[in-house]
Coordinates of C-alpha atoms and ligand atoms in Angstrom, one line a residue:
X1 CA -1.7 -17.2 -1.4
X2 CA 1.2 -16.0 -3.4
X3 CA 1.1 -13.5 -6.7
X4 CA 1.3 -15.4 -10.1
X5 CA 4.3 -13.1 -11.8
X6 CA 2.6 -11.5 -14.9
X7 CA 4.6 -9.9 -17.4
X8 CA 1.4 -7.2 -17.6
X9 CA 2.2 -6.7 -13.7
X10 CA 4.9 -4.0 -14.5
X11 CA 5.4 -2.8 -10.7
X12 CA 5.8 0.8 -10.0
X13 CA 9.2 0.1 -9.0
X14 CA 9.8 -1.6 -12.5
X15 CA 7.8 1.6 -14.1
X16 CA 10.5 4.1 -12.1
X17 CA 13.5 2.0 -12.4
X18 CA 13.2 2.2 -16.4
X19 CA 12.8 6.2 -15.8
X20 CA 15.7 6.1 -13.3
X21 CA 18.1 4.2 -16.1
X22 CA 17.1 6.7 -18.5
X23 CA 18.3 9.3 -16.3
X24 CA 21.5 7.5 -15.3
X25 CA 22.2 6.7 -19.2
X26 CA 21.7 10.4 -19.4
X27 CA 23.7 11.5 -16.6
X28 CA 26.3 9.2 -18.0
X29 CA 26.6 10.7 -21.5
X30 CA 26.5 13.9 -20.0
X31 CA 29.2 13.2 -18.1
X32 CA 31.3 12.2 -20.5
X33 CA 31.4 15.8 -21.8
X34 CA 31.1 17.7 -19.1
X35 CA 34.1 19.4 -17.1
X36 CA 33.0 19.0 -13.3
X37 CA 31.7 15.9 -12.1
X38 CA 29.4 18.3 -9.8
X39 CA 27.6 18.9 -13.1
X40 CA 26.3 15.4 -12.7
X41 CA 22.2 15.7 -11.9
X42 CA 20.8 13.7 -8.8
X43 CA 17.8 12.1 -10.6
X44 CA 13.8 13.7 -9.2
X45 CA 11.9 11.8 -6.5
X46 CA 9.2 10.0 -7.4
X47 CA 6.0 10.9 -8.0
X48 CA 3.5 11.2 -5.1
X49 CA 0.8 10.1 -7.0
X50 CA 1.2 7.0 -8.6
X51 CA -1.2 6.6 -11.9
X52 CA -3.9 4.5 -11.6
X53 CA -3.2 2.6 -14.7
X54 CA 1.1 2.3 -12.9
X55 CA 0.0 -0.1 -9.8
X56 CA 1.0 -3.2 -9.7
X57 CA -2.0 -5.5 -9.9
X58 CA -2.9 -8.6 -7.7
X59 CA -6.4 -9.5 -8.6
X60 CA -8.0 -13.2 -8.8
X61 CA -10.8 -14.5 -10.9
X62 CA -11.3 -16.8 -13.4
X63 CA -12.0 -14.3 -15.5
X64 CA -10.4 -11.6 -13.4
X65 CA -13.3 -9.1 -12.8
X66 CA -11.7 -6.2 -14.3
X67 CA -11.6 -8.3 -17.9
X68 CA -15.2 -8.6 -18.3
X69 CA -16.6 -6.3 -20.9
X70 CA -19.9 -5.4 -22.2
X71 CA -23.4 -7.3 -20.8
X72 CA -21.0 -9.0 -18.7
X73 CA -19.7 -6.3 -17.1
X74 CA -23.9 -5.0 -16.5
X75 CA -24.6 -8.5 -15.2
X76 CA -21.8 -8.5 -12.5
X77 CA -22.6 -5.7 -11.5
X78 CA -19.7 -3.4 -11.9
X79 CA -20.8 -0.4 -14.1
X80 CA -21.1 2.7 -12.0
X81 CA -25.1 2.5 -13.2
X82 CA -25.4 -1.4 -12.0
X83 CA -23.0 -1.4 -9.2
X84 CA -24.9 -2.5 -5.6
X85 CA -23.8 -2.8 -2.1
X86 CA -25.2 -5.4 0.4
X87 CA -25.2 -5.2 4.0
X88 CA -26.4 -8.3 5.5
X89 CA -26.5 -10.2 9.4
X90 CA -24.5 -12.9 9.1
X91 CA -26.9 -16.1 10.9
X92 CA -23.8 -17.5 12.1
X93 CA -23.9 -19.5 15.4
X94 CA -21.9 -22.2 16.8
X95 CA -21.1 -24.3 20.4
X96 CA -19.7 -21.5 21.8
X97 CA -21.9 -18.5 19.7
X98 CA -25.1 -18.8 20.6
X99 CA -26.9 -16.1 18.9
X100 CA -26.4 -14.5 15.7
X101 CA -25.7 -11.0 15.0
X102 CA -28.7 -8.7 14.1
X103 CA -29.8 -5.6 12.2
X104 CA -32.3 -3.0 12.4
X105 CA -32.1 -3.0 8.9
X106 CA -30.6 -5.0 5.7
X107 CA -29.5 -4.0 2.9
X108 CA -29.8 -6.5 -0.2
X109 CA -31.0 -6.9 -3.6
X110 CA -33.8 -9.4 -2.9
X111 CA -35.3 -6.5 -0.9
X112 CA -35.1 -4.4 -3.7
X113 CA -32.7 -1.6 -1.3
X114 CA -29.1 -2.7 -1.7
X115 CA -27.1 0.8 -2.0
X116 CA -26.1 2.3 -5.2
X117 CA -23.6 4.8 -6.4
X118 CA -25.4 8.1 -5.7
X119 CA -26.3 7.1 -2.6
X120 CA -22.6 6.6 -1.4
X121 CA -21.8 10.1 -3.1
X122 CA -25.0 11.7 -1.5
X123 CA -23.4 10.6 1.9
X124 CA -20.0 11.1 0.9
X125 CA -21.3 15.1 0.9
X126 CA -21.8 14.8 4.4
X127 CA -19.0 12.0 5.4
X128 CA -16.0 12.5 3.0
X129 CA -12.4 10.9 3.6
X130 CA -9.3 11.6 1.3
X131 CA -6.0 9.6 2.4
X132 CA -3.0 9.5 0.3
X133 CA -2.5 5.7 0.7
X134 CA 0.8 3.3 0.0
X135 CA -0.6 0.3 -1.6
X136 CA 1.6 -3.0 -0.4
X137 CA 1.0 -6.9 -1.2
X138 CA 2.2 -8.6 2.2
X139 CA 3.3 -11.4 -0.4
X140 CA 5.1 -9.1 -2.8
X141 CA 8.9 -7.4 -1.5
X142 CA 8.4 -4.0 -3.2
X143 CA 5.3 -1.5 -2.9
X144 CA 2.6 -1.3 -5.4
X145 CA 1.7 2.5 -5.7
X146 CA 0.8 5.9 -4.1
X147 CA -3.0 7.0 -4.2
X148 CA -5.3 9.4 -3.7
X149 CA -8.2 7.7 -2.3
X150 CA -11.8 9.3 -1.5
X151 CA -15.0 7.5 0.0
X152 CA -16.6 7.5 2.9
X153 CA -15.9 5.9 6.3
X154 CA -17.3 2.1 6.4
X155 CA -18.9 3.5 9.9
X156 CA -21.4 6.1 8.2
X157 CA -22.4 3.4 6.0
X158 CA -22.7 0.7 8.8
X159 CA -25.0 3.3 10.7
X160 CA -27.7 3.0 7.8
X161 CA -28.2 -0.3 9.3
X162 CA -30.0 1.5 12.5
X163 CA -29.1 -0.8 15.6
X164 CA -26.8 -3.8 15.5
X165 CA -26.8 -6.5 18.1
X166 CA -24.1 -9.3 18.8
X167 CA -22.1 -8.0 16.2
X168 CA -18.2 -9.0 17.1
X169 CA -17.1 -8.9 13.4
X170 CA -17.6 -6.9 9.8
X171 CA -16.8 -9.7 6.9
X172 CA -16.6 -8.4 3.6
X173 CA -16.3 -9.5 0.0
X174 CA -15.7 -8.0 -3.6
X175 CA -17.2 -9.6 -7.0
X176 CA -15.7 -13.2 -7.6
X177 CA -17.9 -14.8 -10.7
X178 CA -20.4 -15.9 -8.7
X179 CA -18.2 -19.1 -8.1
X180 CA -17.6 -19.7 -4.2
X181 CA -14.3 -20.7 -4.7
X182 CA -13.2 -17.7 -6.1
X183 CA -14.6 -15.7 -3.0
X184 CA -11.7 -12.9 -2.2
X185 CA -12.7 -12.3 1.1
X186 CA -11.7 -10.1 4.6
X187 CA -12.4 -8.9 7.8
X188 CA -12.5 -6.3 10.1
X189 CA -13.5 -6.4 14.2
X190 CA -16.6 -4.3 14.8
X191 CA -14.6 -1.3 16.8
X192 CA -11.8 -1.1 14.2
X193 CA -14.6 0.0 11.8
X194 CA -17.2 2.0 13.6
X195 CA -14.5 3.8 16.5
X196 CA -12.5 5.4 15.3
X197 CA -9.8 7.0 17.5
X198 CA -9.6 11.3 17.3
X199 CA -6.2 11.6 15.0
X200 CA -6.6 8.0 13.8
X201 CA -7.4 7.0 10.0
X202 CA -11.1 5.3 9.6
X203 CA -11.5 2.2 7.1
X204 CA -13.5 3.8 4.0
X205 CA -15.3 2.9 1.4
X206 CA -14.2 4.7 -2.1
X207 CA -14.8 5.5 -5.6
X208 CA -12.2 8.0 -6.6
X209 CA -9.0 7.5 -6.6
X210 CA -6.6 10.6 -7.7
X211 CA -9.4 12.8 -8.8
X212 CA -10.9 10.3 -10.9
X213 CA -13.7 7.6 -10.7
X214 CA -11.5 4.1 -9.5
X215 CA -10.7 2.1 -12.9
X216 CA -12.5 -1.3 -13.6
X217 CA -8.8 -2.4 -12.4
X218 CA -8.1 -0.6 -9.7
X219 CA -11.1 -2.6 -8.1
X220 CA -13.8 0.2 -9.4
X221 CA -16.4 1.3 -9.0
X222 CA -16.0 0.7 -5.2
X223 CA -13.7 -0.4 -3.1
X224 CA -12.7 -1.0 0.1
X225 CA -9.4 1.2 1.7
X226 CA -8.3 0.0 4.9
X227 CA -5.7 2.7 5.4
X228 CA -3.1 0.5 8.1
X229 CA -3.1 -2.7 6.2
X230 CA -1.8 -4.3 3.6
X231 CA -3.5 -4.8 0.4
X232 CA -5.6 -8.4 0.8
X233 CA -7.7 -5.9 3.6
X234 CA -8.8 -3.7 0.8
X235 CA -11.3 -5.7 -0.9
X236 CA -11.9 -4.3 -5.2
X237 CA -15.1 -4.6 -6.3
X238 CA -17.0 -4.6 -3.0
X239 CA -20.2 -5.7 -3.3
X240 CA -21.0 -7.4 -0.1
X241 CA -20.8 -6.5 3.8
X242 CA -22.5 -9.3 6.5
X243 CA -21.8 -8.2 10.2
X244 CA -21.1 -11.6 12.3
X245 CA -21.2 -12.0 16.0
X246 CA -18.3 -14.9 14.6
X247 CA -15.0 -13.3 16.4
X248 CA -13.0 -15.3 14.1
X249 CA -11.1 -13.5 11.1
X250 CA -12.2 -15.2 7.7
X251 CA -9.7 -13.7 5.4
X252 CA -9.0 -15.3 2.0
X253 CA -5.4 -14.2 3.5
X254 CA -5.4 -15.8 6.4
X255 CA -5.7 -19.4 4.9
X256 CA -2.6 -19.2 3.1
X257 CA -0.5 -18.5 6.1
X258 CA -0.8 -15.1 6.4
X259 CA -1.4 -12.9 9.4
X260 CA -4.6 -11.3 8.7
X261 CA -4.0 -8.3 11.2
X262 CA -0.7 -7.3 9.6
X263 CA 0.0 -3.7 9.3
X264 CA 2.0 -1.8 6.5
X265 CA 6.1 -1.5 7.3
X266 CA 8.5 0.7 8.1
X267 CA 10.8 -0.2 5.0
X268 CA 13.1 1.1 2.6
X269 CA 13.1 0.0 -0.8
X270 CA 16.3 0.8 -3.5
X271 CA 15.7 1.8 -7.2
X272 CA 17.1 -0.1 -10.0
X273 CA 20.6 1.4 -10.9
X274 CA 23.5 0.5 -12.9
X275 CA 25.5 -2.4 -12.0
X276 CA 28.8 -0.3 -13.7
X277 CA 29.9 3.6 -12.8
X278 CA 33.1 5.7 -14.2
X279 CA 35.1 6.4 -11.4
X280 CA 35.5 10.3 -10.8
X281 CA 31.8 10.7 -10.9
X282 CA 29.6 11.0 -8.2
X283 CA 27.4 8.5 -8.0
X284 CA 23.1 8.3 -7.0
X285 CA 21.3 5.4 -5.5
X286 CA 17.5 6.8 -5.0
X287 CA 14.7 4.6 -3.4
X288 CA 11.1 5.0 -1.6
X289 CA 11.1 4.8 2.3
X290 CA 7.1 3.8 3.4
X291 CA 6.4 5.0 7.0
X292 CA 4.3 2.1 8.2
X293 CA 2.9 1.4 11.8
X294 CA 6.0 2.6 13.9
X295 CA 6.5 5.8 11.6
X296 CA 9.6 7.0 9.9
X297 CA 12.7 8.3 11.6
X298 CA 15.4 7.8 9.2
X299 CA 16.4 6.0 6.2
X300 CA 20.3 5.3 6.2
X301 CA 22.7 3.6 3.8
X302 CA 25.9 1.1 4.3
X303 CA 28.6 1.0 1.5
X304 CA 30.9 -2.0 1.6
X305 CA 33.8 -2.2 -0.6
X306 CA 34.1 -6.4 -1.7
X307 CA 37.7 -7.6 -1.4
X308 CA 38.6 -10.3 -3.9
X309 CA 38.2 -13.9 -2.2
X310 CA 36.4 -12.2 0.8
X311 CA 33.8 -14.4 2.5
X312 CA 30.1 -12.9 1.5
X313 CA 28.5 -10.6 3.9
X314 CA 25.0 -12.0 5.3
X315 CA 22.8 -10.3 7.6
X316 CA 23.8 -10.5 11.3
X317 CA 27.7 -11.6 10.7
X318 CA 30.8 -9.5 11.9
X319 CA 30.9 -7.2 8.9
X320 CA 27.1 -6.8 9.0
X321 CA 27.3 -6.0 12.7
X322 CA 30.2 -3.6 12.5
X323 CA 28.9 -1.4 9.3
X324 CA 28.9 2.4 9.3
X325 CA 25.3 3.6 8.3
X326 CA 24.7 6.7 7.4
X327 CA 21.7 9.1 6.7
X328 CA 20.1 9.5 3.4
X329 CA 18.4 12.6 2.2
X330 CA 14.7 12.2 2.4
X331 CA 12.5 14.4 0.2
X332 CA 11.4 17.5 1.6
X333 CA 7.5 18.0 1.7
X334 CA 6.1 19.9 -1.0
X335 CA 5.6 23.6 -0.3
X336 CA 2.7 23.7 -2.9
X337 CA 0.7 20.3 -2.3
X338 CA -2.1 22.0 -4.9
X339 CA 0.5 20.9 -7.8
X340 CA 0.4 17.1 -6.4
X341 CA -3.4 16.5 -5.2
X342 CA -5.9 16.8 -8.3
X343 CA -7.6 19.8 -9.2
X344 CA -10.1 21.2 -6.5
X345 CA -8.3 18.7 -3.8
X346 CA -7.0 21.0 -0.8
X347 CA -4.5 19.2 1.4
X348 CA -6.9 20.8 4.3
X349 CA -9.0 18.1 3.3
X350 CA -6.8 15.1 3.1
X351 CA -6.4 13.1 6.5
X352 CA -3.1 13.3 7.7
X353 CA -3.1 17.0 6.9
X354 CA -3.8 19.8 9.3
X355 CA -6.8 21.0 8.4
X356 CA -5.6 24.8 9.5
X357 CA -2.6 24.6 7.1
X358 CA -2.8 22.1 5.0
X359 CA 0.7 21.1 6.4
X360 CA 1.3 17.3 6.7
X361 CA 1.1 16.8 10.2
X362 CA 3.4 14.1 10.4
X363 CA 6.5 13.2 7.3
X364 CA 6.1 11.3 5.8
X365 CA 2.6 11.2 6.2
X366 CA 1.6 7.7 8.0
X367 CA 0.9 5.1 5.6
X368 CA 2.8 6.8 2.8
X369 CA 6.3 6.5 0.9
X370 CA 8.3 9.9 -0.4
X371 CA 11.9 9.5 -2.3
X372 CA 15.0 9.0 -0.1
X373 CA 18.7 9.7 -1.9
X374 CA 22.1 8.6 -0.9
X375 CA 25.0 10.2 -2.9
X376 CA 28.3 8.3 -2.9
X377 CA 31.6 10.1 -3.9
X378 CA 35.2 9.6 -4.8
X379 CA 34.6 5.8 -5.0
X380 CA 38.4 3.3 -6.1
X381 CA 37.5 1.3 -8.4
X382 CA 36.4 -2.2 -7.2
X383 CA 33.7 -4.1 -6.6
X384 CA 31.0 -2.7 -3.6
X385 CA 27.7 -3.7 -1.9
X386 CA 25.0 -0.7 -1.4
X387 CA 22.4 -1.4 1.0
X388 CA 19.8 1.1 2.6
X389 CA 17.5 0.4 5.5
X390 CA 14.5 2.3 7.4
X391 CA 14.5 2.8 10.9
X392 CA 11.4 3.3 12.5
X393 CA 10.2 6.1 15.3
X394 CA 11.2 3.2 18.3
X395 CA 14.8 2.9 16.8
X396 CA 14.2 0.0 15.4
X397 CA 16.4 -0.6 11.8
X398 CA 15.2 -2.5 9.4
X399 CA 14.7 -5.6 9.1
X400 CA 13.6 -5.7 12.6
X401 CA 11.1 -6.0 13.9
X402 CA 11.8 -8.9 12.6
X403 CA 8.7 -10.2 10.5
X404 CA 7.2 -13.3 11.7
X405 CA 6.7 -15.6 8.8
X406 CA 3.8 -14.0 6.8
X407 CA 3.1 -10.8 8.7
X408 CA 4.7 -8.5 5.6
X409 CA 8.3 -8.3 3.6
X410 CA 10.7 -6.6 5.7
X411 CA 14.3 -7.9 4.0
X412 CA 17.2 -4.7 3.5
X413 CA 17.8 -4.7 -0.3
X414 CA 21.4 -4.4 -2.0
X415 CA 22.3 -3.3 -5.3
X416 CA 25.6 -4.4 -6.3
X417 CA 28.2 -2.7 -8.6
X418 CA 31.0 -2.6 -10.0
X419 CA 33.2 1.2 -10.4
X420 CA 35.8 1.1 -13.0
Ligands
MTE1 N1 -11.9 -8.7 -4.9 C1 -10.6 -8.7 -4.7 N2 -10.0 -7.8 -4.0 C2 -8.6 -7.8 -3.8 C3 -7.8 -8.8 -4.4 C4 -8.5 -9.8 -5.2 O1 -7.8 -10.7 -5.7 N3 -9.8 -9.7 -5.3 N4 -6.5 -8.8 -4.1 C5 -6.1 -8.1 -2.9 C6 -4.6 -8.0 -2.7 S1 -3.9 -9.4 -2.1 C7 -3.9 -6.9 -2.9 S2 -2.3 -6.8 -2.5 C8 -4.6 -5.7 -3.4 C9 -3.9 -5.1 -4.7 O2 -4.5 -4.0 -5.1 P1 -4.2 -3.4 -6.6 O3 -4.4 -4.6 -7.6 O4 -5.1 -2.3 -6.8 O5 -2.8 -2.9 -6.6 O6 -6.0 -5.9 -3.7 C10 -6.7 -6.7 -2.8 N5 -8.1 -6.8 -3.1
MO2 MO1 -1.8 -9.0 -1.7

């Protein structure tokens, strides 16, 4: 399934490279005054946080569920007052399936029991998880957003349930007009959401998202955080759970020739910059580096200079093969993560986070970008190729591993300009 481009679907990246320009432009005119080149300004990373309202979207529906206003909005159940939660046993059997997973107990609104709101939050009391999460679209090339995201792990929920039997699978499934074709649907297997390894990041379900209750977009009231995966694993609007002894992964994704256990890459990503520079100033390139699976060692940059009437440079040829990288500056933790998180957040409590210091235990922390910055100097005038690439914690440089067709975007990005 690809994303339809939406003008309203201003990316992050889109959102920061129009705050980047502005500080180029302003770099620029200050340097057209200024004495020292030094007194050029490298531009600020990029916020940690992104704003809800600043991630890209990729939502379906005919209406698209965040759209609906009003009774509408009561009858599909998506106020935080209406909103319910069902957690089914799937009756699926087959040749080679011969019985059907099984419950203690269900969940559903027929029974008059299906969970609301306050009961998530009365568990979440008990069960909380906050994970500062990189949202990515295995479809789209650049990341969507940064969040702070707090729930409570899909295995506390699950154990409502009391004892499961022949369960293999957990299928899942958000709001979708009550039109079967418009069912957004995914999967996870049964251990990946009730073990969850000491030091490893549990699926969640959540309803805040940096401080604040998720927005209708943002797929609120609940949702579904998956923290590993890419985006089509974190179902908005969740309103349905049926646990399947089907060992078979149903995702919406998977049916458009995607690989429905892709995890989030190691990847670099360059900001929109200026396609012109004055020679005798330094010059910035700035992008976001996400540490996915493998983890983040470095991110590095190549500069090459284009000849006139030189053959172009593609990935793998001579040139490509003999290039110079070299490290970028990545941005440094934050010494005072109480001006990031939301008021009344301690990093303590974030996953990720040593719970002793409220240091990050890893950096970046796993499933999160930070700011990289390459700074290029004394630069002839000519034409010249920028390119940066991440390489992960097996020495791996982007783009491998080498993404199979549909298991997530992996390409190194070049900017090209021009110094005169
Ligand atoms: N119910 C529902 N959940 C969904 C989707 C959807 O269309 N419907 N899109 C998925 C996909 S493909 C992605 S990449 C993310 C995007 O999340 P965002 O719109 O909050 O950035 O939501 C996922 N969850
Ligand atoms: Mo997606």
């Amino acid at each position: 399934m690809t994303t339809p481009p939406s003008p309203e679907n201003l990316s992050r990246r889109e959102f920061v490279r129009t705050a980047s320009l502005a500080a180029s432009a302003l770099a620029a005119g200050a340097a057209s005054t200024a004495p020292a080149a030094e007194s050029v300004k490298p531009p600020a990373p990029h916020p940690l946080l992104t704003k809800a309202a600043d991630f890209q979207d990729v939502s379906r529906g005919n209406p698209k569920p965040h759209t609906l206003v009003g009774e509408a909005l009561v009858q599909a159940r998506l106020t935080p007052e209406t909103w319910r939660l069902e957690i089914v046993a799937d009756t699926f059997t087959s040749d080679v399936v011969k019985e059907p997973a099984s419950l203690g107990k269900q969940f559903t609104l027929d029974g008059g029991n299906a969970l609301d709101l306050p009961a998530l939050i009365e568990l979440g009391k008990k069960h909380s998880v906050k994970f500062l999460k990189a949202f990515q679209c295995l479809n789209i090339a650049s990341p969507l957003g940064q969040g702070l995201w707090e729930g409570v792990p899909l295995r506390e929920v699950l154990r409502l349930c009391g004892p499961m039997k022949n369960v293999r699978r957990i299928y899942y499934s958000g709001f979708h007009n009550n039109d079967p074709k418009q069912l957004f649907q995914s999967s996870l297997t049964y251990t990946e959401a009730m073990e969850t390894a000491p030091g490893e990041l549990p699926p969640f379900i959540a309803w805040r998202l940096n401080g604040d209750a998720i927005p209708l977009k943002r797929g609120g009231p609940v949702r579904l955080v998956i923290p590993w995966a890419h985006g089509f694993k974190s179902i908005k609007w969740l309103q349905r759970i049926a646990v399947t002894n089907d060992f078979k992964a149903m995702d919406t994704y998977a049916n458009a020739n995607n690989d429905p256990e892709s995890h989030l890459k190691t990847a670099a990503y360059i900001d929109h910059a200026p396609e012109k520079f004055s020679a005798g100033q330094p010059i910035f390139f700035t992008g976001l580096a996400l540490s996915g699976l493998s983890g983040l060692q470095r991110v590095e940059w190549w500069l090459h200079r284009v000849e006139p009437d030189a053959k172009p440079v593609v990935q793998d040829d001579e040139t490509y093969a003999a290039a110079q990288w070299t490290p970028c500056e990545l941005e440094a933790p934050p010494s005072d993560w109480s001006s990031v998180f939301p008021a009344g957040v301690s990093s303590k409590d974030v996953l990720g986070f040593d719970p002793k210091t409220g240091k990050p235990a890893t950096w970046p922390l796993r499933y999160s970008m930070i700011s990289w910055f390459a700074t290029l100097r004394d630069l002839k005038p000519g034409k010249y190729e920028f390119r940066a690439r991440a390489v992960d914690m097996n020495g791996f440089a982007q783009p491998e591993p080498r993404p199979i067709a549909k298991a997530g975007k992996n390409a190194v990005e070049v900017h090209k300009f021009e110094v005169a």
